[in-house]
Amino acid sequence: MTTNKERETKIFNAINNEQEFLIRICTLDDLDAVIEVNERELPEDYPYFFYKNILDDFPESFLVAENKHGKIVAYIMWRVEKAPSINSLKYVNKAHLVSIAVAEGYRRKGIASLLLSNSMKAIKKYNIHEYVLEVRVSNYTAIRLYEKFDYKIDSIKKNYYRDGENAYFMILTI
Ligand code: ACO
Ligand code: ZN
């Protein structure tokens, strides 16, 4: 059980004056609900231990949005990877957006934007030089969202998804 005080420290932002939603750090208890949102909204599904490992390793940037009834309606999760920098051979820490999804009835209310802005701030503590992600070339909505945050298309990853669709590799350099 989390105490009220703990809950307070986890809450990043209430979306509107009616406190219709809140953004907070994911807990172990939330994982089943997170997986439910993922499986309903995205064809890229992962086993439980995959979520659990990310929660164990990078908990600060694993965020959920809950509605006023306490139901999880969105999540975002990141991991940190060491990889060559985009403009030099130096190895740098990159924040890799693993997955974000907002349940259908809760979209276009700014939830994804709040998840992104708060999690990007949180993961910066790993001395991040770049934020990176892949997105389906057909996923106009998500591409618009990332462009709004200044991500740029770096390249195309051919045949990236299981069904053969290409991905845009998008980058935001700090
Ligand atoms: N049409 C055009 N642009 C859109 C739309 C849309 N239907 N929805 C969002 N956007 C863009 C706009 O630029 C919007 O800014 P604006 O409202 O000021 O115009 C911006 O995204 C932010 O909108 P939010 O309300 O913050 O986004 P939302 O909470 O609706 O979530 C998301 C966006 C996550 C893409 C949602 O549509 C979703 O869950 N889609 C299915 C899952 C998915 O595609 N996830 C991304 C996969 S890639 C990955 O995970 C790395
Ligand atoms: Zn990826």
CSV table of C-alpha atoms and ligand atoms in Angstrom, one decimal:
chain,number,residue,atom,x,y,z
A,1,MET,CA,0.0,0.0,0.0
A,2,THR,CA,1.2,3.5,-0.7
A,3,THR,CA,0.6,6.2,1.9
A,4,ASN,CA,-0.9,9.5,0.9
A,5,LYS,CA,2.4,11.2,1.3
A,6,GLU,CA,4.1,8.7,-1.0
A,7,ARG,CA,1.3,9.1,-3.5
A,8,GLU,CA,1.7,12.9,-3.5
A,9,THR,CA,5.4,12.7,-4.3
A,10,LYS,CA,4.7,10.5,-7.2
A,11,ILE,CA,2.1,12.7,-8.8
A,12,PHE,CA,3.6,14.9,-11.5
A,13,ASN,CA,0.7,16.7,-12.8
A,14,ALA,CA,-3.0,16.8,-12.8
A,15,ILE,CA,-4.3,17.5,-16.3
A,16,ASN,CA,-7.1,19.9,-15.7
A,17,ASN,CA,-8.8,21.8,-12.9
A,18,GLU,CA,-11.3,19.0,-12.3
A,19,GLN,CA,-8.3,16.7,-11.6
A,20,GLU,CA,-9.7,14.4,-14.2
A,21,PHE,CA,-6.4,12.6,-14.6
A,22,LEU,CA,-3.2,12.3,-12.8
A,23,ILE,CA,0.3,11.3,-14.0
A,24,ARG,CA,2.3,9.3,-11.6
A,25,ILE,CA,5.1,6.7,-11.4
A,26,CYS,CA,4.1,3.1,-12.2
A,27,THR,CA,4.1,0.6,-9.4
A,28,LEU,CA,4.2,-3.2,-9.6
A,29,ASP,CA,0.5,-3.3,-8.8
A,30,ASP,CA,-0.2,-1.3,-12.0
A,31,LEU,CA,1.6,-3.7,-14.4
A,32,ASP,CA,-1.4,-5.8,-15.3
A,33,ALA,CA,-3.4,-2.7,-16.2
A,34,VAL,CA,-0.5,-1.3,-18.2
A,35,ILE,CA,-0.3,-4.5,-20.1
A,36,GLU,CA,-4.1,-4.4,-20.8
A,37,VAL,CA,-3.7,-0.9,-22.3
A,38,ASN,CA,-0.8,-2.0,-24.4
A,39,GLU,CA,-2.6,-5.1,-25.7
A,40,ARG,CA,-5.7,-3.1,-26.6
A,41,GLU,CA,-3.9,-0.2,-28.3
A,42,LEU,CA,-0.7,-1.6,-29.9
A,43,PRO,CA,0.2,-4.6,-31.9
A,44,GLU,CA,3.7,-4.7,-30.2
A,45,ASP,CA,3.1,-6.8,-27.1
A,46,TYR,CA,5.6,-8.0,-24.5
A,47,PRO,CA,5.7,-10.6,-21.8
A,48,TYR,CA,5.2,-9.6,-18.2
A,49,PHE,CA,8.9,-9.9,-17.3
A,50,PHE,CA,9.8,-7.4,-20.0
A,51,TYR,CA,7.7,-4.7,-18.3
A,52,LYS,CA,8.9,-5.8,-14.9
A,53,ASN,CA,12.5,-5.5,-15.9
A,54,ILE,CA,12.0,-2.0,-17.2
A,55,LEU,CA,10.1,-1.1,-14.0
A,56,ASP,CA,13.0,-2.5,-11.9
A,57,ASP,CA,15.7,-0.8,-13.9
A,58,PHE,CA,14.2,2.6,-14.9
A,59,PRO,CA,11.3,3.2,-12.6
A,60,GLU,CA,11.5,7.0,-12.6
A,61,SER,CA,10.5,7.3,-16.2
A,62,PHE,CA,7.9,4.5,-16.2
A,63,LEU,CA,4.7,6.6,-15.8
A,64,VAL,CA,1.0,6.0,-15.9
A,65,ALA,CA,-2.0,8.2,-16.2
A,66,GLU,CA,-5.0,7.2,-14.1
A,67,ASN,CA,-8.5,8.6,-14.4
A,68,LYS,CA,-10.6,9.8,-11.5
A,69,HIS,CA,-11.8,6.3,-10.7
A,70,GLY,CA,-8.2,5.1,-10.4
A,71,LYS,CA,-8.2,3.3,-13.7
A,72,ILE,CA,-5.0,3.2,-15.7
A,73,VAL,CA,-5.7,4.7,-19.1
A,74,ALA,CA,-2.1,5.3,-20.4
A,75,TYR,CA,1.5,4.5,-19.8
A,76,ILE,CA,5.0,5.4,-21.0
A,77,MET,CA,8.2,3.4,-20.5
A,78,TRP,CA,11.8,4.0,-21.4
A,79,ARG,CA,15.2,2.3,-21.1
A,80,VAL,CA,18.7,3.7,-21.3
A,81,GLU,CA,21.2,2.2,-23.8
A,82,LYS,CA,24.8,2.9,-24.4
A,83,ALA,CA,25.3,3.4,-28.1
A,84,PRO,CA,27.6,5.4,-30.5
A,85,SER,CA,26.5,9.1,-30.7
A,86,ILE,CA,24.8,10.2,-33.9
A,87,ASN,CA,27.6,12.6,-34.7
A,88,SER,CA,30.7,11.0,-33.3
A,89,LEU,CA,32.0,7.5,-32.4
A,90,LYS,CA,31.9,8.2,-28.7
A,91,TYR,CA,29.5,6.0,-26.8
A,92,VAL,CA,26.8,8.0,-25.1
A,93,ASN,CA,23.7,7.2,-23.0
A,94,LYS,CA,20.6,7.2,-25.1
A,95,ALA,CA,17.1,7.2,-23.7
A,96,HIS,CA,15.1,4.8,-25.8
A,97,LEU,CA,11.3,5.2,-25.8
A,98,VAL,CA,10.1,1.6,-25.5
A,99,SER,CA,6.4,2.2,-25.6
A,100,ILE,CA,3.6,4.8,-25.1
A,101,ALA,CA,-0.1,4.3,-25.4
A,102,VAL,CA,-3.3,6.1,-24.4
A,103,ALA,CA,-6.6,4.2,-24.2
A,104,GLU,CA,-8.8,5.1,-27.1
A,105,GLY,CA,-11.5,7.1,-25.2
A,106,TYR,CA,-8.9,9.2,-23.5
A,107,ARG,CA,-6.9,10.5,-26.4
A,108,ARG,CA,-6.4,14.1,-27.6
A,109,LYS,CA,-6.6,15.4,-24.0
A,110,GLY,CA,-2.9,16.0,-23.7
A,111,ILE,CA,-2.2,12.8,-21.7
A,112,ALA,CA,0.6,11.6,-24.1
A,113,SER,CA,2.2,15.0,-24.0
A,114,LEU,CA,2.3,15.0,-20.2
A,115,LEU,CA,3.6,11.5,-20.1
A,116,LEU,CA,6.4,12.4,-22.5
A,117,SER,CA,7.4,15.7,-20.9
A,118,ASN,CA,7.5,14.3,-17.4
A,119,SER,CA,9.3,11.0,-18.3
A,120,MET,CA,11.9,12.8,-20.5
A,121,LYS,CA,12.7,15.0,-17.6
A,122,ALA,CA,12.9,12.0,-15.2
A,123,ILE,CA,15.2,10.0,-17.4
A,124,LYS,CA,17.7,12.8,-17.9
A,125,LYS,CA,19.4,11.9,-14.7
A,126,TYR,CA,21.1,9.0,-16.5
A,127,ASN,CA,23.2,11.6,-18.3
A,128,ILE,CA,21.3,11.3,-21.5
A,129,HIS,CA,22.7,12.7,-24.8
A,130,GLU,CA,19.9,11.7,-27.1
A,131,TYR,CA,16.3,10.5,-26.9
A,132,VAL,CA,15.5,7.9,-29.6
A,133,LEU,CA,12.4,6.0,-30.7
A,134,GLU,CA,11.0,3.9,-33.6
A,135,VAL,CA,7.5,4.5,-34.9
A,136,ARG,CA,5.5,2.9,-37.7
A,137,VAL,CA,5.7,5.0,-40.9
A,138,SER,CA,1.9,4.9,-41.0
A,139,ASN,CA,1.4,6.1,-37.5
A,140,TYR,CA,0.7,9.7,-38.4
A,141,THR,CA,-0.7,10.5,-34.9
A,142,ALA,CA,2.3,9.4,-33.0
A,143,ILE,CA,4.7,11.0,-35.5
A,144,ARG,CA,2.9,14.3,-35.0
A,145,LEU,CA,3.2,14.0,-31.3
A,146,TYR,CA,7.0,13.4,-31.5
A,147,GLU,CA,7.5,16.2,-33.9
A,148,LYS,CA,5.7,18.5,-31.5
A,149,PHE,CA,8.4,17.6,-29.1
A,150,ASP,CA,11.1,18.4,-31.7
A,151,TYR,CA,12.0,14.8,-32.6
A,152,LYS,CA,13.4,14.6,-36.1
A,153,ILE,CA,13.3,11.6,-38.5
A,154,ASP,CA,16.8,10.3,-38.7
A,155,SER,CA,16.4,7.2,-40.9
A,156,ILE,CA,14.1,4.4,-41.9
A,157,LYS,CA,14.4,1.0,-40.4
A,158,LYS,CA,13.2,-1.4,-43.1
A,159,ASN,CA,11.0,-4.3,-42.2
A,160,TYR,CA,11.2,-3.3,-38.6
A,161,TYR,CA,7.9,-4.7,-37.4
A,162,ARG,CA,6.8,-8.3,-37.4
A,163,ASP,CA,4.2,-7.5,-40.1
A,164,GLY,CA,6.9,-6.1,-42.3
A,165,GLU,CA,6.1,-2.4,-41.9
A,166,ASN,CA,9.0,0.1,-41.9
A,167,ALA,CA,9.8,2.3,-38.9
A,168,TYR,CA,11.0,5.8,-38.7
A,169,PHE,CA,14.0,6.2,-36.4
A,170,MET,CA,13.4,9.5,-34.7
A,171,ILE,CA,16.0,11.4,-32.5
A,172,LEU,CA,16.0,14.3,-30.3
A,173,THR,CA,19.5,15.4,-29.4
A,174,ILE,CA,19.9,17.3,-26.1
B,1,ACO,N1,-4.4,13.5,-35.4
B,1,ACO,C1,-3.3,14.3,-35.6
B,1,ACO,N2,-2.4,14.6,-34.6
B,1,ACO,C2,-2.6,14.1,-33.4
B,1,ACO,C3,-3.7,13.3,-33.1
B,1,ACO,C4,-4.6,13.0,-34.2
B,1,ACO,N3,-5.7,12.2,-34.0
B,1,ACO,N4,-3.6,12.9,-31.8
B,1,ACO,C5,-2.5,13.5,-31.3
B,1,ACO,N5,-1.9,14.2,-32.2
B,1,ACO,C6,-0.7,15.0,-32.1
B,1,ACO,C7,-1.0,16.4,-32.1
B,1,ACO,O1,0.1,17.1,-32.6
B,1,ACO,C8,-1.2,16.7,-30.6
B,1,ACO,O2,-1.0,18.0,-30.3
B,1,ACO,P1,-2.3,19.0,-30.3
B,1,ACO,O3,-3.4,18.3,-29.6
B,1,ACO,O4,-1.8,20.2,-29.7
B,1,ACO,O5,-2.6,19.2,-31.8
B,1,ACO,C9,-0.1,15.9,-30.0
B,1,ACO,O6,-0.1,14.7,-30.8
B,1,ACO,C10,-0.3,15.5,-28.6
B,1,ACO,O7,-1.6,15.0,-28.3
B,1,ACO,P2,-1.9,14.3,-27.0
B,1,ACO,O8,-3.4,14.6,-26.6
B,1,ACO,O9,-0.9,14.6,-25.9
B,1,ACO,O10,-1.8,12.8,-27.4
B,1,ACO,P3,-2.7,11.5,-26.9
B,1,ACO,O11,-2.9,11.6,-25.5
B,1,ACO,O12,-4.0,11.5,-27.7
B,1,ACO,O13,-1.8,10.3,-27.3
B,1,ACO,C11,-0.9,8.7,-28.9
B,1,ACO,C12,-1.2,10.2,-28.6
B,1,ACO,C13,0.0,8.1,-27.7
B,1,ACO,C14,-0.1,8.6,-30.2
B,1,ACO,C15,-2.2,7.9,-28.9
B,1,ACO,O14,-2.9,8.3,-30.1
B,1,ACO,C16,-2.1,6.4,-28.9
B,1,ACO,O15,-2.0,5.8,-27.8
B,1,ACO,N6,-2.1,5.8,-30.1
B,1,ACO,C17,-2.0,4.3,-30.2
B,1,ACO,C18,-0.7,3.8,-29.6
B,1,ACO,C19,0.5,4.3,-30.3
B,1,ACO,O16,0.5,4.5,-31.5
B,1,ACO,N7,1.6,4.6,-29.6
B,1,ACO,C20,2.9,5.1,-30.2
B,1,ACO,C21,3.6,3.9,-30.8
B,1,ACO,S1,5.3,4.3,-31.1
B,1,ACO,C22,6.2,4.0,-29.6
B,1,ACO,O17,5.6,3.6,-28.6
B,1,ACO,C23,7.6,4.3,-29.5
B,2,ZN,ZN,12.6,0.9,-30.0
